[in-house]
mmCIF file of C-alpha atoms in Angstrom:
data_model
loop_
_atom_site.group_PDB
_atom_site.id
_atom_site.type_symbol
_atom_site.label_atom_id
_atom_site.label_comp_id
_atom_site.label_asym_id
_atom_site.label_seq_id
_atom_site.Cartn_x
_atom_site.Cartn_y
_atom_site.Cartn_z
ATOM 1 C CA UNK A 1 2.418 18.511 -31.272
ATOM 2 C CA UNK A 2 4.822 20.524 -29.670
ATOM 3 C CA UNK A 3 3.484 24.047 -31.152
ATOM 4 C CA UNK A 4 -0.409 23.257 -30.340
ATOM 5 C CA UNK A 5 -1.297 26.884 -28.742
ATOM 6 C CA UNK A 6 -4.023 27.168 -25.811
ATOM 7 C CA UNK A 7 -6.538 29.969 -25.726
ATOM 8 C CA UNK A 8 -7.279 31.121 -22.011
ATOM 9 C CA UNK A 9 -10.935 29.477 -22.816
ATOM 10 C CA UNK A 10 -9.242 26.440 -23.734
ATOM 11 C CA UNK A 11 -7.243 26.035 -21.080
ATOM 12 C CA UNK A 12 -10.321 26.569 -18.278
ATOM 13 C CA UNK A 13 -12.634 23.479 -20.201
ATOM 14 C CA UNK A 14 -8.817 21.722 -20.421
ATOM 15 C CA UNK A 15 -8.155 22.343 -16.659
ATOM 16 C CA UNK A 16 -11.852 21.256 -15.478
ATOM 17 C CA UNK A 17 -12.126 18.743 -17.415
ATOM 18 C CA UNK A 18 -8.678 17.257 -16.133
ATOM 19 C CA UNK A 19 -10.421 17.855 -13.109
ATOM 20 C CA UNK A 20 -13.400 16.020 -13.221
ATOM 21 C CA UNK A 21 -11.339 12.973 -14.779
ATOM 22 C CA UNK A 22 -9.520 12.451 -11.527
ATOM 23 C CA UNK A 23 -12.288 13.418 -9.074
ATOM 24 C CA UNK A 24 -14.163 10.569 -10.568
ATOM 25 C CA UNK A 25 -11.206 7.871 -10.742
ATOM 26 C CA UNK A 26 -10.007 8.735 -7.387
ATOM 27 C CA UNK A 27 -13.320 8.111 -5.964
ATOM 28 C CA UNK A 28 -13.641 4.783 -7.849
ATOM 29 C CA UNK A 29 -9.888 4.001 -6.472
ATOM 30 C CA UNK A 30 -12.009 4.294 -2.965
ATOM 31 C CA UNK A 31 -14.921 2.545 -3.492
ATOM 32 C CA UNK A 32 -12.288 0.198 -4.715
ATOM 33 C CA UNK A 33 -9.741 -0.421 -1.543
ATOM 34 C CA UNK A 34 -12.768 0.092 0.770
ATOM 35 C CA UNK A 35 -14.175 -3.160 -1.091
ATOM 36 C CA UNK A 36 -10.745 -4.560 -1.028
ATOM 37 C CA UNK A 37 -10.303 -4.264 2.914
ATOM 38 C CA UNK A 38 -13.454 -5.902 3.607
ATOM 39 C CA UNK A 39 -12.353 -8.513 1.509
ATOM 40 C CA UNK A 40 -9.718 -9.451 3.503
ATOM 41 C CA UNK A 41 -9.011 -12.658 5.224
ATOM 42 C CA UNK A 42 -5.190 -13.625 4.803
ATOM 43 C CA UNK A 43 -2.163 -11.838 4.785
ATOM 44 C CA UNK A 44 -1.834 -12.379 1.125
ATOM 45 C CA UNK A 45 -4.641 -10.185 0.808
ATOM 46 C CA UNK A 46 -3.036 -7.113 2.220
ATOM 47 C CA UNK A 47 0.193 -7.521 0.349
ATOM 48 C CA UNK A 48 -2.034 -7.823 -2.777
ATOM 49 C CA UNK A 49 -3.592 -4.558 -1.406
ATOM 50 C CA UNK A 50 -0.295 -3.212 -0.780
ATOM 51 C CA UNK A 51 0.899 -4.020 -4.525
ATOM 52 C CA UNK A 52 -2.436 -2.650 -6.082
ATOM 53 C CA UNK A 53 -2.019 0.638 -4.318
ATOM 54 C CA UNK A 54 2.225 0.671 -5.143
ATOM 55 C CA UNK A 55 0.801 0.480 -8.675
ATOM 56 C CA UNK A 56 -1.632 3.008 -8.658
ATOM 57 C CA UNK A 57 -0.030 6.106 -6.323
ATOM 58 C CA UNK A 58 2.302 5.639 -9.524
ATOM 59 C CA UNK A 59 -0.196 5.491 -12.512
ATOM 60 C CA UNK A 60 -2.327 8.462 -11.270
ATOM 61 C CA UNK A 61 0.853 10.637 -9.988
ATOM 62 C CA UNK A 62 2.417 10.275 -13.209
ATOM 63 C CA UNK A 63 -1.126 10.316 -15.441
ATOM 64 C CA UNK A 64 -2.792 13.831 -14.648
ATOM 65 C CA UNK A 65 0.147 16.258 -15.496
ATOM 66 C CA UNK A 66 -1.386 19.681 -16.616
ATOM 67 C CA UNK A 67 1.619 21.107 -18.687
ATOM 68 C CA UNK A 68 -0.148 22.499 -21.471
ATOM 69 C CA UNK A 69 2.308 20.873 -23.859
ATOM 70 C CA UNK A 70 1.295 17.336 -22.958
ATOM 71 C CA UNK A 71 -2.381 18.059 -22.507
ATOM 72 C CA UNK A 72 -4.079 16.630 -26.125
ATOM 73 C CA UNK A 73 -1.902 12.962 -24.654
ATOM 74 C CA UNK A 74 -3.073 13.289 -20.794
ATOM 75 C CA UNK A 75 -6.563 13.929 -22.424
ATOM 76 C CA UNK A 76 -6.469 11.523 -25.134
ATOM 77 C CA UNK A 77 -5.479 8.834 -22.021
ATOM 78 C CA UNK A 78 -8.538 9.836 -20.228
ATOM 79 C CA UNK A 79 -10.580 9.597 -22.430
ATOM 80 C CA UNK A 80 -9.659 6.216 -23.563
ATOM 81 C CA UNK A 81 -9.930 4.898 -20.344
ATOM 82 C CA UNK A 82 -13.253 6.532 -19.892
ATOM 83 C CA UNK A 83 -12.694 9.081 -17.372
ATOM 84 C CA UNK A 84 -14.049 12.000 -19.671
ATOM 85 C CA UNK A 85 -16.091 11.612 -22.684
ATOM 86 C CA UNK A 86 -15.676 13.665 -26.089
ATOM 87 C CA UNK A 87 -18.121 15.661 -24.959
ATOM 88 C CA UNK A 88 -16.858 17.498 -22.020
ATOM 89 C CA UNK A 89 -14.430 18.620 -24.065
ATOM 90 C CA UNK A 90 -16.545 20.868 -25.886
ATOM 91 C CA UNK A 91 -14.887 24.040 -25.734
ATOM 92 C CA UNK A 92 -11.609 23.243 -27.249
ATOM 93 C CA UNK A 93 -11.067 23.684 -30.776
ATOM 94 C CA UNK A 94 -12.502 21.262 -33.224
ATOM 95 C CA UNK A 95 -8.853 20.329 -34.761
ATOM 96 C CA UNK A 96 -7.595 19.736 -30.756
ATOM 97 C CA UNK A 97 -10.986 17.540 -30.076
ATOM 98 C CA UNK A 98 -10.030 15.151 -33.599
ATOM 99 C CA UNK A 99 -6.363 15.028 -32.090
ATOM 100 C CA UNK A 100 -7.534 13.788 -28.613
ATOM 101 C CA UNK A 101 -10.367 11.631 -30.166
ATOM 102 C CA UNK A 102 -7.864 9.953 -32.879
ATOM 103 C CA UNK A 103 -5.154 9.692 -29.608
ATOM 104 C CA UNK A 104 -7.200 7.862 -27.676
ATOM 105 C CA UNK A 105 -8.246 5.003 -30.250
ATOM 106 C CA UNK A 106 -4.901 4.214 -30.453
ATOM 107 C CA UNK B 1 26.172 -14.716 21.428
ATOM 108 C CA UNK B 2 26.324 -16.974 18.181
ATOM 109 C CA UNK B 3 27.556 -20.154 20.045
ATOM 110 C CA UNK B 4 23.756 -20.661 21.360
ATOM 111 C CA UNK B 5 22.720 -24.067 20.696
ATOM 112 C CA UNK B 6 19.275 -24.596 20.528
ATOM 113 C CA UNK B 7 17.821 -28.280 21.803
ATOM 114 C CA UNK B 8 14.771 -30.089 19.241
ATOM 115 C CA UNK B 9 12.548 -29.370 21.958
ATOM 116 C CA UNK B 10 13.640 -25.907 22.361
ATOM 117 C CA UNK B 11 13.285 -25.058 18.641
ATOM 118 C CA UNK B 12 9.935 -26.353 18.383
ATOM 119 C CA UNK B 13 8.847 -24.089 21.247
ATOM 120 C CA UNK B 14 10.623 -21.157 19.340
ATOM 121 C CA UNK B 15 9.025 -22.315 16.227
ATOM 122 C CA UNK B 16 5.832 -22.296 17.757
ATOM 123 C CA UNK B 17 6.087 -19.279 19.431
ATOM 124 C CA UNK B 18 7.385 -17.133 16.618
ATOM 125 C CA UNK B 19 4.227 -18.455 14.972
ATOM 126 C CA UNK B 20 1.802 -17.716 17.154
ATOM 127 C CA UNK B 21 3.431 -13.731 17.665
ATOM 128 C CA UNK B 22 3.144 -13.772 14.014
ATOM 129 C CA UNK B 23 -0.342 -14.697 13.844
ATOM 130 C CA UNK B 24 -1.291 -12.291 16.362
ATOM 131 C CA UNK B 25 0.363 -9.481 14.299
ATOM 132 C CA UNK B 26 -1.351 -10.143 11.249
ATOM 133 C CA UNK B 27 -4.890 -10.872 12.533
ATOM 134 C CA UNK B 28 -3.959 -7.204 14.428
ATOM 135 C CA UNK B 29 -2.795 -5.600 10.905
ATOM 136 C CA UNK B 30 -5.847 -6.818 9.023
ATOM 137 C CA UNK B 31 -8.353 -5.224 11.671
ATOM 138 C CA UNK B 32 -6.196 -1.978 11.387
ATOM 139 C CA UNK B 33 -6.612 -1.985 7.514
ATOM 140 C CA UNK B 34 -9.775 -2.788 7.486
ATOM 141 C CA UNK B 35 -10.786 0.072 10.356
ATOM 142 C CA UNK B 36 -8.191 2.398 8.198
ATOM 143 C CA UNK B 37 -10.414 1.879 4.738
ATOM 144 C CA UNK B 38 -13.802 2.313 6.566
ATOM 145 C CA UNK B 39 -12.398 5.540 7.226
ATOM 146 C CA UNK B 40 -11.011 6.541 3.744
ATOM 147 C CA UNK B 41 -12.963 9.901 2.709
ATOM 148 C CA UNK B 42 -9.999 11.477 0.784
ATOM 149 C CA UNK B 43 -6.798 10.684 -1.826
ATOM 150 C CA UNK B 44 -4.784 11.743 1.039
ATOM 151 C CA UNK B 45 -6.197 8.710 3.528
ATOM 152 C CA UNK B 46 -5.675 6.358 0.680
ATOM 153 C CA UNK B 47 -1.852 7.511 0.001
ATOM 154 C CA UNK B 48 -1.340 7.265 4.397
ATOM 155 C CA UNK B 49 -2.701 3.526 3.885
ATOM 156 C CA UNK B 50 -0.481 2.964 0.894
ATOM 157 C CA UNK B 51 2.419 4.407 2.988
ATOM 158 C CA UNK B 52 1.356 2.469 6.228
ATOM 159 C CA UNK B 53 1.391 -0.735 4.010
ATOM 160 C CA UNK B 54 4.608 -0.234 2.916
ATOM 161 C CA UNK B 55 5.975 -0.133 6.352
ATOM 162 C CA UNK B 56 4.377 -2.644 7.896
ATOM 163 C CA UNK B 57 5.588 -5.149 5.325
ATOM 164 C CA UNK B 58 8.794 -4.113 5.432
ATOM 165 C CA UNK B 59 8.935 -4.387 9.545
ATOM 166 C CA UNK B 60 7.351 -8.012 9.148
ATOM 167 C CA UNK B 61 9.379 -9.081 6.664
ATOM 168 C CA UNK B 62 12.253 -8.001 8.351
ATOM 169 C CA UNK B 63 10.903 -9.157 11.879
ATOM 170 C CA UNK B 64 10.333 -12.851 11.373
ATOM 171 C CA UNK B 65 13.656 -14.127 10.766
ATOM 172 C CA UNK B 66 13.975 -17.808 11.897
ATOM 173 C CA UNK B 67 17.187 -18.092 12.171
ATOM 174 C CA UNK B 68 18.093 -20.074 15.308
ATOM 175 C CA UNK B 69 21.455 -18.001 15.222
ATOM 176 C CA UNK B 70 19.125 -14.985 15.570
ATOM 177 C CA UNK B 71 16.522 -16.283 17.487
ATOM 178 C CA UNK B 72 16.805 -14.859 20.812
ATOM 179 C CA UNK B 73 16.800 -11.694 19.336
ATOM 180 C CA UNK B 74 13.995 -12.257 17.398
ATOM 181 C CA UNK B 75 11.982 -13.208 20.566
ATOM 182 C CA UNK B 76 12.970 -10.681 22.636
ATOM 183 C CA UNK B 77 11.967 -8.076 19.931
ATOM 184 C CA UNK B 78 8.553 -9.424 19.820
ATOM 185 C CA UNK B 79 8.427 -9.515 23.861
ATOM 186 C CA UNK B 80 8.838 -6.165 24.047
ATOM 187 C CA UNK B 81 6.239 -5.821 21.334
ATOM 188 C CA UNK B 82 4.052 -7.700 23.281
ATOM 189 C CA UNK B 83 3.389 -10.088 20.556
ATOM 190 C CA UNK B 84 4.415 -12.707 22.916
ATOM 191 C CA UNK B 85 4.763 -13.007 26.704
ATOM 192 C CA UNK B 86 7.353 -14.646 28.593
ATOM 193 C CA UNK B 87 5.416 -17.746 29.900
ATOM 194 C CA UNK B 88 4.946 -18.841 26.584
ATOM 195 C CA UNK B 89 8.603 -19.423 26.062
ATOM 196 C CA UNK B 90 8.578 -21.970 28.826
ATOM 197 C CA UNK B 91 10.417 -25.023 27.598
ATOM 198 C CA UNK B 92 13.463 -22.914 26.976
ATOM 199 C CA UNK B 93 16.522 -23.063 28.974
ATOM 200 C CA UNK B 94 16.412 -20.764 32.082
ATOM 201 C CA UNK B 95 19.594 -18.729 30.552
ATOM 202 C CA UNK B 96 17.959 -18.139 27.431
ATOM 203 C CA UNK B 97 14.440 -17.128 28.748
ATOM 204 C CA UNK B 98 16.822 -14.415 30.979
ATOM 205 C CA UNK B 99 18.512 -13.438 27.978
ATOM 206 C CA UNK B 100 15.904 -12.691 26.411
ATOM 207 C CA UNK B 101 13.791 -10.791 28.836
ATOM 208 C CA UNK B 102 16.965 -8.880 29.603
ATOM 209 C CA UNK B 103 17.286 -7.683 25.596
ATOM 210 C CA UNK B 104 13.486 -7.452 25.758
ATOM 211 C CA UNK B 105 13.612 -4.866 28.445
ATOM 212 C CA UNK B 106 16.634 -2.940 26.190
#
């Protein structure tokens, strides 16, 4: 996968679309802990808050890496957990767009 | 100051008072939480809660030691906090209640 070459076009739909991705699953991760904190009534609560965002910061710092040589997996991830669809990555070659889409059935 | 002997009745007013500076802290840290995610508009707020979480459980877990061979310190830690005041350590020996107002003030 190493070798997979990235036109400039490519890597603009790549980039935005990595974008988009984490706009929308940061602003779920608030809807999220704002609906958490209201929630709360014990202390167990806020450690549980505590844990959930320990576990997160890590997911999402290590998930959207935009080195060009691990884009089709970073994509591939998003896409399986529904953050992008196939279609915003029109744009990319057809041959990157089966890798991604057979990637993220896995 | 490890020779401190602590009476029944003293360490039921230590218990009790250790548990009612404790409560107080909590019911304070989930209002400040919940205020804190009312106010989340950006990643960056969320990662400042995350961080904020972190410490605070670290401080409480650290804080609450009930250790009568630690005790006084304990209590003067959380008079200087304010999570307690002095009157409700009344049912300690006068030498201990100057103790710990003395490390309190410290």
């Amino acid at each position: 996968m190493n070798e997979i070459n990235w036109s400039e076009a490519e890597k603009t739909v790549a980039d935005e679309a990595l974008q988009k991705a984490y706009d929308r699953e940061i602003k779920t991760l608030m809807d999220e802990v704002r609906q958490k904190a209201v929630e709360i009534t014990d202390i167990d609560a806020i450690w549980r808050l505590h844990d959930f965002l320990s576990a997160k910061r890590h997911e999402i710092e290590g998930k959207y890496d935009g080195r060009y040589s691990v884009l089709i997996f970073v994509l591939a991830q998003l896409l399986k957990e529904k953050w992008l669809t196939l279609e915003e990555l029109q744009g990319l070659e057809t041959d990157k767009r089966a890798k991604i889409a057979a990637l993220a059935r896995m």
